[in-house]
PDB file of C-alpha atoms and ligand atoms in Angstrom:
ATOM      1  CA  MET A   1     104.864  86.140 103.276  1.00  0.00           C
ATOM      2  CA  HIS A   2     105.011  89.907 103.813  1.00  0.00           C
ATOM      3  CA  GLU A   3     101.958  90.698 101.655  1.00  0.00           C
ATOM      4  CA  MET A   4      99.857  88.108 103.494  1.00  0.00           C
ATOM      5  CA  SER A   5     100.399  89.737 106.892  1.00  0.00           C
ATOM      6  CA  ILE A   6      99.555  93.118 105.363  1.00  0.00           C
ATOM      7  CA  ALA A   7      96.387  91.712 103.762  1.00  0.00           C
ATOM      8  CA  VAL A   8      95.259  90.204 107.082  1.00  0.00           C
ATOM      9  CA  ALA A   9      95.914  93.515 108.854  1.00  0.00           C
ATOM     10  CA  MET A  10      93.928  95.364 106.156  1.00  0.00           C
ATOM     11  CA  VAL A  11      90.926  93.067 106.565  1.00  0.00           C
ATOM     12  CA  GLU A  12      91.005  93.484 110.345  1.00  0.00           C
ATOM     13  CA  GLN A  13      91.285  97.241 110.022  1.00  0.00           C
ATOM     14  CA  ALA A  14      88.483  97.452 107.451  1.00  0.00           C
ATOM     15  CA  THR A  15      86.078  95.396 109.559  1.00  0.00           C
ATOM     16  CA  GLU A  16      86.846  97.410 112.686  1.00  0.00           C
ATOM     17  CA  ALA A  17      86.794 100.851 111.040  1.00  0.00           C
ATOM     18  CA  PRO A  18      84.093 103.297 112.192  1.00  0.00           C
ATOM     19  CA  ALA A  19      83.044 103.568 108.530  1.00  0.00           C
ATOM     20  CA  ALA A  20      82.203  99.857 108.564  1.00  0.00           C
ATOM     21  CA  LYS A  21      79.790 100.084 111.483  1.00  0.00           C
ATOM     22  CA  GLY A  22      76.189  99.377 110.585  1.00  0.00           C
ATOM     23  CA  HIS A  23      77.120  97.701 107.335  1.00  0.00           C
ATOM     24  CA  GLU A  24      77.063  93.980 106.812  1.00  0.00           C
ATOM     25  CA  LYS A  25      79.256  93.767 103.809  1.00  0.00           C
ATOM     26  CA  VAL A  26      82.188  95.630 102.342  1.00  0.00           C
ATOM     27  CA  THR A  27      82.444  95.407  98.563  1.00  0.00           C
ATOM     28  CA  ALA A  28      85.596  97.416  97.979  1.00  0.00           C
ATOM     29  CA  VAL A  29      88.566  98.719  99.880  1.00  0.00           C
ATOM     30  CA  ARG A  30      90.557 101.690  98.655  1.00  0.00           C
ATOM     31  CA  LEU A  31      94.245 101.710  99.472  1.00  0.00           C
ATOM     32  CA  ARG A  32      97.009 104.270  99.020  1.00  0.00           C
ATOM     33  CA  LEU A  33     100.148 102.362  98.206  1.00  0.00           C
ATOM     34  CA  GLY A  34     103.528 104.038  97.978  1.00  0.00           C
ATOM     35  CA  GLU A  35     106.016 103.022  95.337  1.00  0.00           C
ATOM     36  CA  LEU A  36     108.623 102.456  98.064  1.00  0.00           C
ATOM     37  CA  ALA A  37     106.403 100.627 100.553  1.00  0.00           C
ATOM     38  CA  GLY A  38     107.998  97.343  99.586  1.00  0.00           C
ATOM     39  CA  VAL A  39     104.686  95.754  98.614  1.00  0.00           C
ATOM     40  CA  VAL A  40     104.075  93.903  95.355  1.00  0.00           C
ATOM     41  CA  ALA A  41     100.602  95.006  94.232  1.00  0.00           C
ATOM     42  CA  ASP A  42      99.715  91.792  92.373  1.00  0.00           C
ATOM     43  CA  SER A  43     100.799  89.716  95.326  1.00  0.00           C
ATOM     44  CA  LEU A  44      98.840  91.927  97.704  1.00  0.00           C
ATOM     45  CA  ARG A  45      95.693  91.586  95.563  1.00  0.00           C
ATOM     46  CA  PHE A  46      96.012  87.821  95.658  1.00  0.00           C
ATOM     47  CA  CYS A  47      96.620  87.705  99.417  1.00  0.00           C
ATOM     48  CA  PHE A  48      93.794  90.181  99.992  1.00  0.00           C
ATOM     49  CA  SER A  49      91.276  87.926  98.222  1.00  0.00           C
ATOM     50  CA  LEU A  50      92.409  85.020 100.413  1.00  0.00           C
ATOM     51  CA  ALA A  51      92.320  87.088 103.605  1.00  0.00           C
ATOM     52  CA  CYS A  52      88.782  88.302 102.805  1.00  0.00           C
ATOM     53  CA  ALA A  53      87.289  84.813 102.625  1.00  0.00           C
ATOM     54  CA  GLY A  54      84.792  84.200 105.407  1.00  0.00           C
ATOM     55  CA  THR A  55      84.772  87.840 106.533  1.00  0.00           C
ATOM     56  CA  PRO A  56      82.369  90.733 105.765  1.00  0.00           C
ATOM     57  CA  LEU A  57      84.846  91.566 103.001  1.00  0.00           C
ATOM     58  CA  ASP A  58      84.378  88.270 101.175  1.00  0.00           C
ATOM     59  CA  GLY A  59      84.642  88.999  97.442  1.00  0.00           C
ATOM     60  CA  ALA A  60      85.591  92.648  97.983  1.00  0.00           C
ATOM     61  CA  SER A  61      87.757  94.281  95.371  1.00  0.00           C
ATOM     62  CA  LEU A  62      90.939  96.113  96.175  1.00  0.00           C
ATOM     63  CA  LEU A  63      91.332  99.561  94.600  1.00  0.00           C
ATOM     64  CA  ILE A  64      94.904 100.763  94.715  1.00  0.00           C
ATOM     65  CA  ASP A  65      95.984 104.384  94.345  1.00  0.00           C
ATOM     66  CA  PHE A  66      99.675 104.340  93.639  1.00  0.00           C
ATOM     67  CA  VAL A  67     101.816 107.071  95.186  1.00  0.00           C
ATOM     68  CA  PRO A  68     105.120 107.744  93.425  1.00  0.00           C
ATOM     69  CA  GLY A  69     108.188 107.991  95.590  1.00  0.00           C
ATOM     70  CA  ARG A  70     109.562 111.504  96.173  1.00  0.00           C
ATOM     71  CA  ALA A  71     112.630 112.611  98.061  1.00  0.00           C
ATOM     72  CA  ARG A  72     113.969 115.971  99.222  1.00  0.00           C
ATOM     73  CA  CYS A  73     117.542 116.993  99.861  1.00  0.00           C
ATOM     74  CA  GLU A  74     117.941 118.613 103.262  1.00  0.00           C
ATOM     75  CA  PRO A  75     120.953 120.850 102.487  1.00  0.00           C
ATOM     76  CA  CYS A  76     119.788 122.279  99.127  1.00  0.00           C
ATOM     77  CA  GLY A  77     116.029 121.685  99.171  1.00  0.00           C
ATOM     78  CA  ALA A  78     115.856 119.950  95.796  1.00  0.00           C
ATOM     79  CA  GLU A  79     112.958 117.526  95.336  1.00  0.00           C
ATOM     80  CA  TRP A  80     112.818 114.686  92.848  1.00  0.00           C
ATOM     81  CA  ALA A  81     110.983 111.499  91.927  1.00  0.00           C
ATOM     82  CA  THR A  82     112.953 108.612  93.330  1.00  0.00           C
ATOM     83  CA  GLY A  83     111.853 105.976  90.851  1.00  0.00           C
ATOM     84  CA  MET A  84     112.318 102.304  91.578  1.00  0.00           C
ATOM     85  CA  PRO A  85     114.898 101.265  92.655  1.00  0.00           C
ATOM     86  CA  PRO A  86     114.952 104.588  94.487  1.00  0.00           C
ATOM     87  CA  GLN A  87     117.556 107.229  93.799  1.00  0.00           C
ATOM     88  CA  LEU A  88     118.301 108.687  97.215  1.00  0.00           C
ATOM     89  CA  CYS A  89     121.304 110.773  96.258  1.00  0.00           C
ATOM     90  CA  CYS A  90     120.548 114.428  95.446  1.00  0.00           C
ATOM     91  CA  PRO A  91     120.719 115.024  91.664  1.00  0.00           C
ATOM     92  CA  GLN A  92     121.699 118.672  92.274  1.00  0.00           C
ATOM     93  CA  CYS A  93     124.374 118.613  94.941  1.00  0.00           C
ATOM     94  CA  GLU A  94     124.915 114.838  95.200  1.00  0.00           C
ATOM     95  CA  GLY A  95     124.374 115.090  98.925  1.00  0.00           C
ATOM     96  CA  GLY A  96     123.282 112.074 100.876  1.00  0.00           C
ATOM     97  CA  ARG A  97     121.125 113.691 103.554  1.00  0.00           C
ATOM     98  CA  THR A  98     117.813 112.855 102.013  1.00  0.00           C
ATOM     99  CA  GLU A  99     114.317 112.861 103.397  1.00  0.00           C
ATOM    100  CA  LEU A 100     111.595 110.691 101.897  1.00  0.00           C
ATOM    101  CA  VAL A 101     108.610 112.957 101.253  1.00  0.00           C
ATOM    102  CA  ALA A 102     106.264 110.368  99.742  1.00  0.00           C
ATOM    103  CA  GLY A 103     106.209 106.787  98.617  1.00  0.00           C
ATOM    104  CA  ARG A 104     105.984 104.773 101.831  1.00  0.00           C
ATOM    105  CA  GLU A 105     102.201 105.041 102.152  1.00  0.00           C
ATOM    106  CA  LEU A 106     100.176 101.999 103.079  1.00  0.00           C
ATOM    107  CA  GLN A 107      96.806 103.391 104.088  1.00  0.00           C
ATOM    108  CA  ILE A 108      93.180 102.431 103.767  1.00  0.00           C
ATOM    109  CA  THR A 109      91.477 105.610 102.554  1.00  0.00           C
ATOM    110  CA  GLY A 110      87.955 104.368 101.947  1.00  0.00           C
ATOM    111  CA  LEU A 111      85.447 101.529 102.077  1.00  0.00           C
ATOM    112  CA  ARG A 112      82.508 100.807  99.806  1.00  0.00           C
ATOM    113  CA  HIS A 113      79.482  98.922 101.075  1.00  0.00           C
ATOM    114  CA  ALA A 114      76.932  96.612  99.505  1.00  0.00           C
ATOM    115  CA  ASP A 115      74.037  98.974 100.229  1.00  0.00           C
ATOM    116  CA  GLY A 116      75.206 101.287  97.480  1.00  0.00           C
ATOM    117  CA  GLU A 117      76.494 104.225  99.455  1.00  0.00           C
ATOM    118  CA  PRO A 118      79.380 106.083  97.888  1.00  0.00           C
ATOM    119  CA  PRO A 119      82.774 105.085  99.249  1.00  0.00           C
ATOM    120  CA  ALA A 120      83.044 106.411 102.774  1.00  0.00           C
ATOM    121  CA  ARG A 121      86.137 108.435 103.369  1.00  0.00           C
ATOM    122  CA  THR A 122      87.701 107.662 106.678  1.00  0.00           C
ATOM    123  CA  ALA A 123      88.288 110.869 108.583  1.00  0.00           C
ATOM    124  CA  HIS A 124      91.834 110.013 109.450  1.00  0.00           C
ATOM    125  CA  PRO A 125      93.431 107.556 107.044  1.00  0.00           C
ATOM    126  CA  ALA A 126      95.230 105.063 109.202  1.00  0.00           C
ATOM    127  CA  SER A 127      98.353 103.284 108.199  1.00  0.00           C
ATOM    128  CA  VAL A 128      98.103  99.527 108.021  1.00  0.00           C
ATOM    129  CA  GLN A 129     100.224  98.059 110.751  1.00  0.00           C
ATOM    130  CA  ALA A 130     101.291  94.614 109.730  1.00  0.00           C
ATOM    131  CA  GLU A 131     103.153  92.387 112.093  1.00  0.00           C
ATOM    132  CA  GLU A 132     106.513  91.447 110.693  1.00  0.00           C
ATOM    133  CA  SER A 133     106.946  87.724 110.642  1.00  0.00           C
TER     134      SER A 133
HETATM  135 ZN1   ZN B   1     120.989 118.623  97.303  1.00  0.00          ZN
END
């Protein structure tokens, strides 16, 4: 299952992140999730809770910031919300040379720890690299 490999990669990344050093337990993970990332949020939440079991993230909640998909037309510069399923044809000139500006994000942007510190922002949000199975 796609979401399961992503959840496992997230747990590994969260436990190895510099922000996690010196903390025994992570209580929440904040994730930026693009509309077009191909991830089902409910499924990811479920897989995340399974992947967390027996790790410092056991029982951690998953906070998801959704990022709407946006595309830009290269020839005319128009920008629009792609929606889902994504509209990748320019609404102005109907051109097909389209660049995705946003919507494919899959990044851990912060961790919260049991000792009550505010969520630590990671300096450089790193994309979750899941192995395709
Ligand atoms: Zn256009």
